[in-house]
Amino acid sequence: MSDYKNFTMNFGPQHPAAHGVLRLILEMDGEVIRSADPHIGLLHRATEKLAESKPYNQNIGYMDRLDYVSMMCNEHAYVLAIENLLKLDVPERAQYIRVMFDEITRILNHLLWLGAHALDIGAMSVFLYAFREREDLMDCYEAVSGTRMHATYYRPGGVAKDLPKIMPKFMINKNHNLEQIEKLNYNREGTLLDFIDSFVDRFPANVDEYENLLTENRIWKQRTVGIGVVSPERAVDLGFTGPMLRGSGVSWDLRKKEPYEVYKKLNFDIPVGTEGDSYDRYLVRMHEMRESANIIKQCCDWLKNDNGKYISSNSKIAAPDRDDMKDNMESLIHHFKLFSEGYCVPEGETYRAVEAPKGEFGIYMISDGANKPYRLKIRAPGFPHLAALNEMSKGHMLSDVVTIIGTQDIVFGEIDR
Amino acid sequence: MNKIKKLVDELVVDYSNYDMVTLTVEKSKLKKLLKTLKESQDLKFTQLIDLCAVDFIDYGKSEWETKEATSSGYNRGIYPQSHSRIDFINEDEVEEYKLTVVYHLLSMDFNMRIRVKCNLDKDSLIIPSVTEIFASADWYEREAYDLFGVLFEGHKDLRRILTDYGFIGHPFRKKFPLTGNTQVTYDPEQKKVINQPVDITPRTLVPKVIRKRK
């Protein structure tokens, strides 16, 4: 009997709980994990190398595809790095729009995380509820950028377009009659900001709904309490950031500690956990969603009373207005230059990070004075998290590995880059 | 800055300050410097946020310099001036490197960031591993090894991490073409998937233009 004690098991890459293309080589002792060796890179697209061969603005689209559930936050770090090298000022309206969409993105991310995590541990209905709310936020993305996910909305110097004056509505089709359509459109009569407002008003009740299903749920607690415990010191040493770090009780949030854009002017709390287990990280993320809704509300109120510029007026960097191009020679020249050659960024290097939903998403950019980045390093928050999987899962049961992958909020777009 | 200078002055070759304090250090003193930065009570750079390698071999090389533009048409962007435009790697060529490893540290207690750079010699790829000092360096070093071929001395498990099983070469070096060296196709005669050299030449869609600020 004892001769066969340890065996290796292959988990993934095509496993629904592997959140994409994670391949784990597990060394098992019966049901207990002795060591876990993640094999990553199955989604490696060499984003950093591709970025070195393209003018700055053409890379914004790649950023969406890194962490493909928190799209705009990735763009944010990238444009911040460029702005930092160019010493470019961003109009206040653009800063508010960015912060608002960062927080919308945070909710989008946490909703997907919550749904997928709960589904992995066996709670089906949360997934459906979470996707119901995500749909509305995707509509916000679509209203400003034309796409539901990969928005490419931020630009160095601001955002690509101003917020739309009308919110797109549903139309009558073979599945919905007039009455149903009117019901679906009830909060789409005003502007985008009105729609976001109405979302934010009802969202806390939705979070209550999720919490009703999970927080005191016996099965949920049995699956998450005491699983994947990380001490605060260890979390720092392992390079954890974001909810993974705060779940361990370290109060560190870049929105507070290194406030970028207008976070300084906004009121919000940073939730922290105490035990550093999966349950605490769940609580932290739930609380973060409420805080995000709170921030969105504040941005909405500010934006409603403002009519400023949404992008910098520096025409060497920011694309000219389409109408202006028709009868203004200067604008036409700027447009041609910007969309063929791009702009040259002065020599230097910078590291800019934002508090993405998963943690610190940083861009380290080196420019040699060209119209393309010389080197772009993406600091993805999920990378050190997954590196700690071995340590976190050691001694746990096989089914707990699924919990730990879930609680780390793994997305392969950003880990494999 | 003064605090840092006082503590690590004899270890550092060069200071600069773009967006954060940047220290350049010799390979032999790297570990000692990072250890000091981490353990000093006045600094406490306890977290290694990022570690990456940079290949500086093409730095400042432009692809687009117009010499003549009238009778014979534009001549810019045609002749390769940087390594990334050169055709595939010639393995016999004596390689010269210009690699740098960059460390980003974060001090949560003092809300400070610092960047440490360590230049590698042009004929060697070896640099001491810092996994003993920072646990998060483990995968970052594997990544730098995989993509740039930097060898971290003392790393316990220096395997490839991002590229495919059995991949040859270090793809993020400037000499490695963007198209890669091999392509995969299905060969109906052999009835299996085979690797063969790529049949497209690397080209530049938007040439790299360097403008020096006057």
Short mmCIF file of N, CA, C and O in Angstrom, two decimals, chain A residues 75-182:
data_model
loop_
_atom_site.label_atom_id
_atom_site.label_comp_id
_atom_site.label_asym_id
_atom_site.label_seq_id
_atom_site.Cartn_x
_atom_site.Cartn_y
_atom_site.Cartn_z
N GLU A 75 -5.68 50.13 -19.47
CA GLU A 75 -5.41 51.29 -20.32
C GLU A 75 -4.95 52.46 -19.47
O GLU A 75 -4.08 53.23 -19.87
N HIS A 76 -5.55 52.57 -18.31
CA HIS A 76 -5.26 53.71 -17.45
C HIS A 76 -3.78 53.77 -17.09
O HIS A 76 -3.13 54.81 -17.21
N ALA A 77 -3.23 52.64 -16.66
CA ALA A 77 -1.81 52.62 -16.29
C ALA A 77 -0.95 52.99 -17.49
O ALA A 77 0.03 53.73 -17.37
N TYR A 78 -1.33 52.49 -18.66
CA TYR A 78 -0.54 52.75 -19.86
C TYR A 78 -0.55 54.23 -20.23
O TYR A 78 0.50 54.82 -20.47
N VAL A 79 -1.74 54.84 -20.24
CA VAL A 79 -1.76 56.25 -20.62
C VAL A 79 -1.12 57.12 -19.54
O VAL A 79 -0.51 58.13 -19.86
N LEU A 80 -1.22 56.70 -18.29
CA LEU A 80 -0.56 57.47 -17.23
C LEU A 80 0.95 57.49 -17.45
O LEU A 80 1.60 58.52 -17.26
N ALA A 81 1.50 56.34 -17.85
CA ALA A 81 2.94 56.28 -18.08
C ALA A 81 3.34 57.22 -19.22
O ALA A 81 4.32 57.95 -19.12
N ILE A 82 2.55 57.22 -20.29
CA ILE A 82 2.87 58.11 -21.42
C ILE A 82 2.77 59.57 -20.98
O ILE A 82 3.64 60.39 -21.27
N GLU A 83 1.67 59.88 -20.27
CA GLU A 83 1.49 61.25 -19.82
C GLU A 83 2.62 61.70 -18.92
O GLU A 83 3.06 62.85 -18.96
N ASN A 84 3.11 60.77 -18.13
CA ASN A 84 4.20 61.09 -17.22
C ASN A 84 5.48 61.41 -18.00
O ASN A 84 6.19 62.35 -17.65
N LEU A 85 5.73 60.67 -19.05
CA LEU A 85 6.93 60.94 -19.86
C LEU A 85 6.78 62.23 -20.66
O LEU A 85 7.74 62.96 -20.86
N LEU A 86 5.56 62.49 -21.12
CA LEU A 86 5.33 63.69 -21.93
C LEU A 86 5.11 64.93 -21.07
O LEU A 86 5.05 66.03 -21.60
N LYS A 87 4.96 64.73 -19.78
CA LYS A 87 4.61 65.82 -18.86
C LYS A 87 3.32 66.50 -19.33
O LYS A 87 3.23 67.72 -19.45
N LEU A 88 2.34 65.69 -19.60
CA LEU A 88 1.10 66.17 -20.19
C LEU A 88 0.04 66.33 -19.09
O LEU A 88 -0.09 65.46 -18.23
N ASP A 89 -0.68 67.44 -19.16
CA ASP A 89 -1.75 67.65 -18.18
C ASP A 89 -3.07 67.13 -18.74
O ASP A 89 -3.34 67.24 -19.93
N VAL A 90 -3.87 66.60 -17.84
CA VAL A 90 -5.15 66.03 -18.24
C VAL A 90 -6.26 66.92 -17.69
O VAL A 90 -6.23 67.27 -16.51
N PRO A 91 -7.25 67.29 -18.51
CA PRO A 91 -8.34 68.13 -17.99
C PRO A 91 -9.10 67.41 -16.88
O PRO A 91 -9.17 66.17 -16.86
N GLU A 92 -9.68 68.19 -15.99
CA GLU A 92 -10.31 67.59 -14.82
C GLU A 92 -11.49 66.69 -15.20
O GLU A 92 -11.71 65.65 -14.58
N ARG A 93 -12.22 67.12 -16.20
CA ARG A 93 -13.36 66.30 -16.62
C ARG A 93 -12.90 64.91 -17.03
O ARG A 93 -13.50 63.90 -16.66
N ALA A 94 -11.81 64.86 -17.80
CA ALA A 94 -11.28 63.56 -18.23
C ALA A 94 -10.85 62.73 -17.03
O ALA A 94 -11.05 61.51 -17.00
N GLN A 95 -10.30 63.40 -16.02
CA GLN A 95 -9.88 62.66 -14.83
C GLN A 95 -11.08 62.04 -14.13
O GLN A 95 -11.02 60.89 -13.69
N TYR A 96 -12.17 62.81 -14.05
CA TYR A 96 -13.36 62.27 -13.41
C TYR A 96 -13.95 61.11 -14.22
O TYR A 96 -14.37 60.10 -13.67
N ILE A 97 -13.95 61.29 -15.55
CA ILE A 97 -14.48 60.22 -16.40
C ILE A 97 -13.66 58.95 -16.19
O ILE A 97 -14.18 57.86 -16.03
N ARG A 98 -12.35 59.13 -16.16
CA ARG A 98 -11.48 57.96 -15.99
C ARG A 98 -11.72 57.28 -14.65
O ARG A 98 -11.80 56.05 -14.58
N VAL A 99 -11.81 58.08 -13.60
CA VAL A 99 -12.01 57.49 -12.29
C VAL A 99 -13.35 56.76 -12.26
O VAL A 99 -13.46 55.64 -11.75
N MET A 100 -14.36 57.38 -12.85
CA MET A 100 -15.68 56.74 -12.87
C MET A 100 -15.60 55.40 -13.59
O MET A 100 -16.10 54.39 -13.10
N PHE A 101 -14.92 55.39 -14.74
CA PHE A 101 -14.86 54.12 -15.47
C PHE A 101 -13.92 53.12 -14.82
O PHE A 101 -14.12 51.92 -14.95
N ASP A 102 -12.93 53.60 -14.12
CA ASP A 102 -12.10 52.67 -13.34
C ASP A 102 -12.95 51.93 -12.32
O ASP A 102 -12.79 50.73 -12.10
N GLU A 103 -13.84 52.67 -11.69
CA GLU A 103 -14.65 52.04 -10.65
C GLU A 103 -15.74 51.16 -11.25
O GLU A 103 -16.05 50.11 -10.69
N ILE A 104 -16.27 51.58 -12.40
CA ILE A 104 -17.21 50.69 -13.11
C ILE A 104 -16.49 49.38 -13.44
O ILE A 104 -17.02 48.29 -13.26
N THR A 105 -15.24 49.53 -13.88
CA THR A 105 -14.44 48.36 -14.21
C THR A 105 -14.22 47.48 -12.98
O THR A 105 -14.25 46.26 -13.06
N ARG A 106 -14.00 48.14 -11.85
CA ARG A 106 -13.77 47.37 -10.62
C ARG A 106 -15.01 46.53 -10.30
O ARG A 106 -14.91 45.37 -9.93
N ILE A 107 -16.17 47.14 -10.44
CA ILE A 107 -17.39 46.37 -10.18
C ILE A 107 -17.53 45.24 -11.19
O ILE A 107 -17.85 44.11 -10.83
N LEU A 108 -17.27 45.56 -12.46
CA LEU A 108 -17.33 44.52 -13.50
C LEU A 108 -16.44 43.34 -13.13
O LEU A 108 -16.85 42.18 -13.21
N ASN A 109 -15.22 43.66 -12.73
CA ASN A 109 -14.26 42.62 -12.40
C ASN A 109 -14.71 41.81 -11.19
O ASN A 109 -14.73 40.59 -11.20
N HIS A 110 -15.11 42.51 -10.14
CA HIS A 110 -15.48 41.80 -8.92
C HIS A 110 -16.74 40.97 -9.13
O HIS A 110 -16.88 39.91 -8.53
N LEU A 111 -17.65 41.45 -9.99
CA LEU A 111 -18.85 40.67 -10.26
C LEU A 111 -18.49 39.38 -10.97
O LEU A 111 -19.00 38.31 -10.64
N LEU A 112 -17.60 39.47 -11.94
CA LEU A 112 -17.20 38.26 -12.64
C LEU A 112 -16.47 37.33 -11.68
O LEU A 112 -16.70 36.13 -11.66
N TRP A 113 -15.61 37.93 -10.88
CA TRP A 113 -14.88 37.11 -9.91
C TRP A 113 -15.84 36.40 -8.98
O TRP A 113 -15.73 35.20 -8.74
N LEU A 114 -16.82 37.16 -8.48
CA LEU A 114 -17.77 36.59 -7.52
C LEU A 114 -18.56 35.46 -8.16
O LEU A 114 -18.68 34.37 -7.59
N GLY A 115 -19.05 35.71 -9.37
CA GLY A 115 -19.84 34.70 -10.05
C GLY A 115 -19.04 33.44 -10.30
O GLY A 115 -19.47 32.33 -9.96
N ALA A 116 -17.83 33.62 -10.84
CA ALA A 116 -17.02 32.45 -11.19
C ALA A 116 -16.54 31.72 -9.94
O ALA A 116 -16.55 30.49 -9.88
N HIS A 117 -16.18 32.48 -8.93
CA HIS A 117 -15.69 31.88 -7.69
C HIS A 117 -16.79 31.07 -7.03
O HIS A 117 -16.59 29.93 -6.60
N ALA A 118 -18.00 31.66 -6.97
CA ALA A 118 -19.12 30.95 -6.36
C ALA A 118 -19.48 29.72 -7.16
O ALA A 118 -19.75 28.65 -6.60
N LEU A 119 -19.42 29.85 -8.48
CA LEU A 119 -19.74 28.71 -9.34
C LEU A 119 -18.74 27.57 -9.12
O LEU A 119 -19.13 26.41 -9.04
N ASP A 120 -17.48 27.93 -8.97
CA ASP A 120 -16.45 26.91 -8.73
C ASP A 120 -16.73 26.14 -7.44
O ASP A 120 -16.46 24.96 -7.34
N ILE A 121 -17.22 26.87 -6.43
CA ILE A 121 -17.42 26.21 -5.14
C ILE A 121 -18.84 25.65 -5.04
O ILE A 121 -19.21 25.09 -4.03
N GLY A 122 -19.63 25.85 -6.07
CA GLY A 122 -20.90 25.15 -6.11
C GLY A 122 -22.15 25.97 -5.91
O GLY A 122 -23.20 25.43 -5.59
N ALA A 123 -22.06 27.29 -6.05
CA ALA A 123 -23.27 28.11 -5.94
C ALA A 123 -23.60 28.68 -7.31
O ALA A 123 -22.91 29.56 -7.80
N MET A 124 -24.64 28.17 -7.90
CA MET A 124 -24.94 28.53 -9.28
C MET A 124 -25.60 29.90 -9.40
O MET A 124 -25.27 30.69 -10.29
N SER A 125 -26.51 30.22 -8.51
CA SER A 125 -27.39 31.37 -8.75
C SER A 125 -26.63 32.70 -8.69
O SER A 125 -26.99 33.64 -9.39
N VAL A 126 -25.57 32.78 -7.87
CA VAL A 126 -24.83 34.02 -7.77
C VAL A 126 -24.27 34.43 -9.13
O VAL A 126 -24.25 35.59 -9.50
N PHE A 127 -23.84 33.43 -9.86
CA PHE A 127 -23.28 33.67 -11.19
C PHE A 127 -24.30 34.38 -12.09
O PHE A 127 -23.99 35.37 -12.74
N LEU A 128 -25.54 33.90 -12.04
CA LEU A 128 -26.57 34.50 -12.89
C LEU A 128 -26.88 35.91 -12.44
O LEU A 128 -27.03 36.82 -13.25
N TYR A 129 -26.97 36.09 -11.14
CA TYR A 129 -27.26 37.43 -10.61
C TYR A 129 -26.14 38.40 -11.00
O TYR A 129 -26.40 39.52 -11.43
N ALA A 130 -24.89 37.96 -10.84
CA ALA A 130 -23.75 38.84 -11.11
C ALA A 130 -23.74 39.24 -12.58
O ALA A 130 -23.48 40.40 -12.90
N PHE A 131 -24.07 38.31 -13.45
CA PHE A 131 -24.05 38.65 -14.86
C PHE A 131 -25.18 39.59 -15.26
O PHE A 131 -25.06 40.33 -16.22
N ARG A 132 -26.26 39.53 -14.50
CA ARG A 132 -27.35 40.47 -14.77
C ARG A 132 -26.86 41.90 -14.58
O ARG A 132 -27.11 42.77 -15.43
N GLU A 133 -26.13 42.17 -13.53
CA GLU A 133 -25.63 43.52 -13.28
C GLU A 133 -24.49 43.89 -14.22
O GLU A 133 -24.35 45.04 -14.63
N ARG A 134 -23.69 42.91 -14.53
CA ARG A 134 -22.59 43.18 -15.47
C ARG A 134 -23.12 43.69 -16.80
O ARG A 134 -22.51 44.54 -17.43
N GLU A 135 -24.24 43.16 -17.21
CA GLU A 135 -24.81 43.54 -18.50
C GLU A 135 -25.04 45.05 -18.57
O GLU A 135 -24.72 45.70 -19.57
N ASP A 136 -25.56 45.63 -17.48
CA ASP A 136 -25.81 47.07 -17.47
C ASP A 136 -24.50 47.86 -17.58
O ASP A 136 -24.43 48.88 -18.26
N LEU A 137 -23.47 47.37 -16.90
CA LEU A 137 -22.20 48.09 -16.93
C LEU A 137 -21.54 47.96 -18.30
O LEU A 137 -20.90 48.89 -18.79
N MET A 138 -21.73 46.81 -18.91
CA MET A 138 -21.22 46.63 -20.27
C MET A 138 -21.89 47.64 -21.20
O MET A 138 -21.25 48.14 -22.14
N ASP A 139 -23.17 47.90 -20.95
CA ASP A 139 -23.87 48.89 -21.77
C ASP A 139 -23.25 50.27 -21.61
O ASP A 139 -23.20 51.04 -22.57
N CYS A 140 -22.77 50.57 -20.41
CA CYS A 140 -22.07 51.85 -20.21
C CYS A 140 -20.80 51.89 -21.05
O CYS A 140 -20.48 52.90 -21.67
N TYR A 141 -20.06 50.79 -21.03
CA TYR A 141 -18.87 50.69 -21.87
C TYR A 141 -19.24 50.94 -23.32
O TYR A 141 -18.58 51.69 -24.03
N GLU A 142 -20.31 50.28 -23.74
CA GLU A 142 -20.70 50.37 -25.14
C GLU A 142 -21.12 51.79 -25.50
O GLU A 142 -20.83 52.28 -26.59
N ALA A 143 -21.78 52.44 -24.56
CA ALA A 143 -22.28 53.79 -24.85
C ALA A 143 -21.13 54.77 -25.09
O ALA A 143 -21.22 55.65 -25.93
N VAL A 144 -20.02 54.61 -24.36
CA VAL A 144 -18.93 55.56 -24.55
C VAL A 144 -17.96 55.15 -25.64
O VAL A 144 -17.33 56.00 -26.27
N SER A 145 -17.80 53.86 -25.86
CA SER A 145 -16.71 53.45 -26.75
C SER A 145 -17.19 52.66 -27.96
O SER A 145 -16.45 52.51 -28.93
N GLY A 146 -18.39 52.14 -27.92
CA GLY A 146 -18.87 51.34 -29.04
C GLY A 146 -18.63 49.86 -28.87
O GLY A 146 -19.11 49.06 -29.66
N THR A 147 -17.85 49.48 -27.87
CA THR A 147 -17.63 48.05 -27.64
C THR A 147 -17.98 47.69 -26.22
O THR A 147 -17.85 48.51 -25.32
N ARG A 148 -18.36 46.46 -26.03
CA ARG A 148 -18.78 46.04 -24.70
C ARG A 148 -17.61 45.71 -23.79
O ARG A 148 -17.69 45.86 -22.59
N MET A 149 -16.53 45.24 -24.36
CA MET A 149 -15.42 44.84 -23.50
C MET A 149 -14.14 45.61 -23.79
O MET A 149 -13.65 46.35 -22.96
N HIS A 150 -13.60 45.41 -24.98
CA HIS A 150 -12.29 45.98 -25.27
C HIS A 150 -12.45 47.40 -25.78
O HIS A 150 -12.45 47.66 -26.97
N ALA A 151 -12.56 48.33 -24.83
CA ALA A 151 -13.06 49.65 -25.13
C ALA A 151 -12.07 50.52 -25.90
O ALA A 151 -12.45 51.24 -26.81
N THR A 152 -10.77 50.46 -25.54
CA THR A 152 -9.78 51.39 -26.09
C THR A 152 -10.30 52.83 -25.98
O THR A 152 -10.38 53.56 -26.94
N TYR A 153 -10.68 53.19 -24.79
CA TYR A 153 -11.37 54.46 -24.57
C TYR A 153 -10.42 55.55 -24.07
O TYR A 153 -10.57 56.71 -24.42
N TYR A 154 -9.45 55.20 -23.27
CA TYR A 154 -8.54 56.21 -22.73
C TYR A 154 -7.50 56.60 -23.78
O TYR A 154 -7.08 55.78 -24.59
N ARG A 155 -7.10 57.85 -23.73
CA ARG A 155 -6.04 58.33 -24.62
C ARG A 155 -5.07 59.13 -23.78
O ARG A 155 -5.48 59.72 -22.78
N PRO A 156 -3.81 59.18 -24.19
CA PRO A 156 -2.91 60.10 -23.49
C PRO A 156 -3.49 61.51 -23.57
O PRO A 156 -3.80 61.98 -24.67
N GLY A 157 -3.72 62.13 -22.44
CA GLY A 157 -4.30 63.46 -22.44
C GLY A 157 -5.78 63.49 -22.13
O GLY A 157 -6.35 64.56 -21.99
N GLY A 158 -6.42 62.36 -22.00
CA GLY A 158 -7.85 62.37 -21.69
C GLY A 158 -8.53 61.08 -22.09
O GLY A 158 -7.99 60.00 -21.87
N VAL A 159 -9.70 61.20 -22.67
CA VAL A 159 -10.41 60.03 -23.18
C VAL A 159 -10.80 60.30 -24.63
O VAL A 159 -10.77 61.44 -25.08
N ALA A 160 -11.16 59.23 -25.33
CA ALA A 160 -11.36 59.35 -26.78
C ALA A 160 -12.55 60.22 -27.14
O ALA A 160 -12.52 60.97 -28.10
N LYS A 161 -13.64 60.10 -26.39
CA LYS A 161 -14.86 60.84 -26.71
C LYS A 161 -15.50 61.31 -25.43
O LYS A 161 -15.30 60.71 -24.37
N ASP A 162 -16.31 62.35 -25.56
CA ASP A 162 -17.04 62.79 -24.38
C ASP A 162 -18.18 61.81 -24.09
O ASP A 162 -18.55 61.01 -24.94
N LEU A 163 -18.71 61.90 -22.88
CA LEU A 163 -19.83 61.02 -22.52
C LEU A 163 -21.02 61.34 -23.42
O LEU A 163 -21.30 62.50 -23.69
N PRO A 164 -21.73 60.33 -23.90
CA PRO A 164 -22.83 60.59 -24.83
C PRO A 164 -24.02 61.27 -24.13
O PRO A 164 -24.26 61.05 -22.94
N LYS A 165 -24.73 62.05 -24.91
CA LYS A 165 -25.87 62.77 -24.34
C LYS A 165 -27.09 61.87 -24.19
O LYS A 165 -27.98 62.13 -23.41
N ILE A 166 -27.15 60.83 -24.99
CA ILE A 166 -28.27 59.90 -24.86
C ILE A 166 -27.75 58.50 -24.56
O ILE A 166 -26.64 58.14 -24.93
N MET A 167 -28.59 57.74 -23.87
CA MET A 167 -28.25 56.35 -23.59
C MET A 167 -28.94 55.48 -24.64
O MET A 167 -30.13 55.61 -24.87
N PRO A 168 -28.19 54.61 -25.31
CA PRO A 168 -28.82 53.75 -26.32
C PRO A 168 -29.94 52.90 -25.71
O PRO A 168 -29.82 52.44 -24.56
N LYS A 169 -30.99 52.71 -26.48
CA LYS A 169 -32.17 51.97 -25.96
C LYS A 169 -32.34 50.64 -26.68
O LYS A 169 -31.85 50.44 -27.78
N PHE A 170 -33.11 49.76 -26.03
CA PHE A 170 -33.50 48.51 -26.68
C PHE A 170 -34.58 48.81 -27.71
O PHE A 170 -35.35 49.77 -27.56
N MET A 171 -34.65 48.00 -28.74
CA MET A 171 -35.69 48.20 -29.74
C MET A 171 -36.57 46.95 -29.80
O MET A 171 -36.18 45.86 -29.36
N ILE A 172 -37.75 47.14 -30.35
CA ILE A 172 -38.69 46.02 -30.43
C ILE A 172 -38.12 44.96 -31.37
O ILE A 172 -37.61 45.26 -32.44
N ASN A 173 -38.18 43.72 -30.94
CA ASN A 173 -37.72 42.63 -31.79
C ASN A 173 -38.66 41.45 -31.61
O ASN A 173 -39.67 41.56 -30.91
N LYS A 174 -38.33 40.34 -32.24
CA LYS A 174 -39.30 39.23 -32.23
C LYS A 174 -39.43 38.59 -30.84
O LYS A 174 -40.38 37.86 -30.59
N ASN A 175 -38.48 38.87 -29.96
CA ASN A 175 -38.57 38.30 -28.63
C ASN A 175 -39.24 39.21 -27.61
O ASN A 175 -39.64 38.76 -26.55
N HIS A 176 -39.28 40.51 -27.90
CA HIS A 176 -39.83 41.45 -26.92
C HIS A 176 -40.85 42.35 -27.59
O HIS A 176 -40.57 42.95 -28.63
N ASN A 177 -42.00 42.48 -26.96
CA ASN A 177 -43.00 43.40 -27.50
C ASN A 177 -42.83 44.77 -26.87
O ASN A 177 -41.96 44.99 -26.01
N LEU A 178 -43.69 45.71 -27.27
CA LEU A 178 -43.55 47.10 -26.85
C LEU A 178 -43.54 47.24 -25.33
O LEU A 178 -42.72 47.96 -24.76
N GLU A 179 -44.43 46.51 -24.70
CA GLU A 179 -44.55 46.62 -23.24
C GLU A 179 -43.24 46.20 -22.55
O GLU A 179 -42.74 46.87 -21.66
N GLN A 180 -42.71 45.07 -23.02
CA GLN A 180 -41.46 44.57 -22.41
C GLN A 180 -40.30 45.52 -22.68
O GLN A 180 -39.45 45.73 -21.82
N ILE A 181 -40.29 46.08 -23.89
CA ILE A 181 -39.20 46.99 -24.25
C ILE A 181 -39.26 48.25 -23.38
O ILE A 181 -38.24 48.73 -22.88
N GLU A 182 -40.47 48.74 -23.15
CA GLU A 182 -40.60 49.93 -22.31
C GLU A 182 -40.09 49.65 -20.89
O GLU A 182 -39.48 50.49 -20.26
#
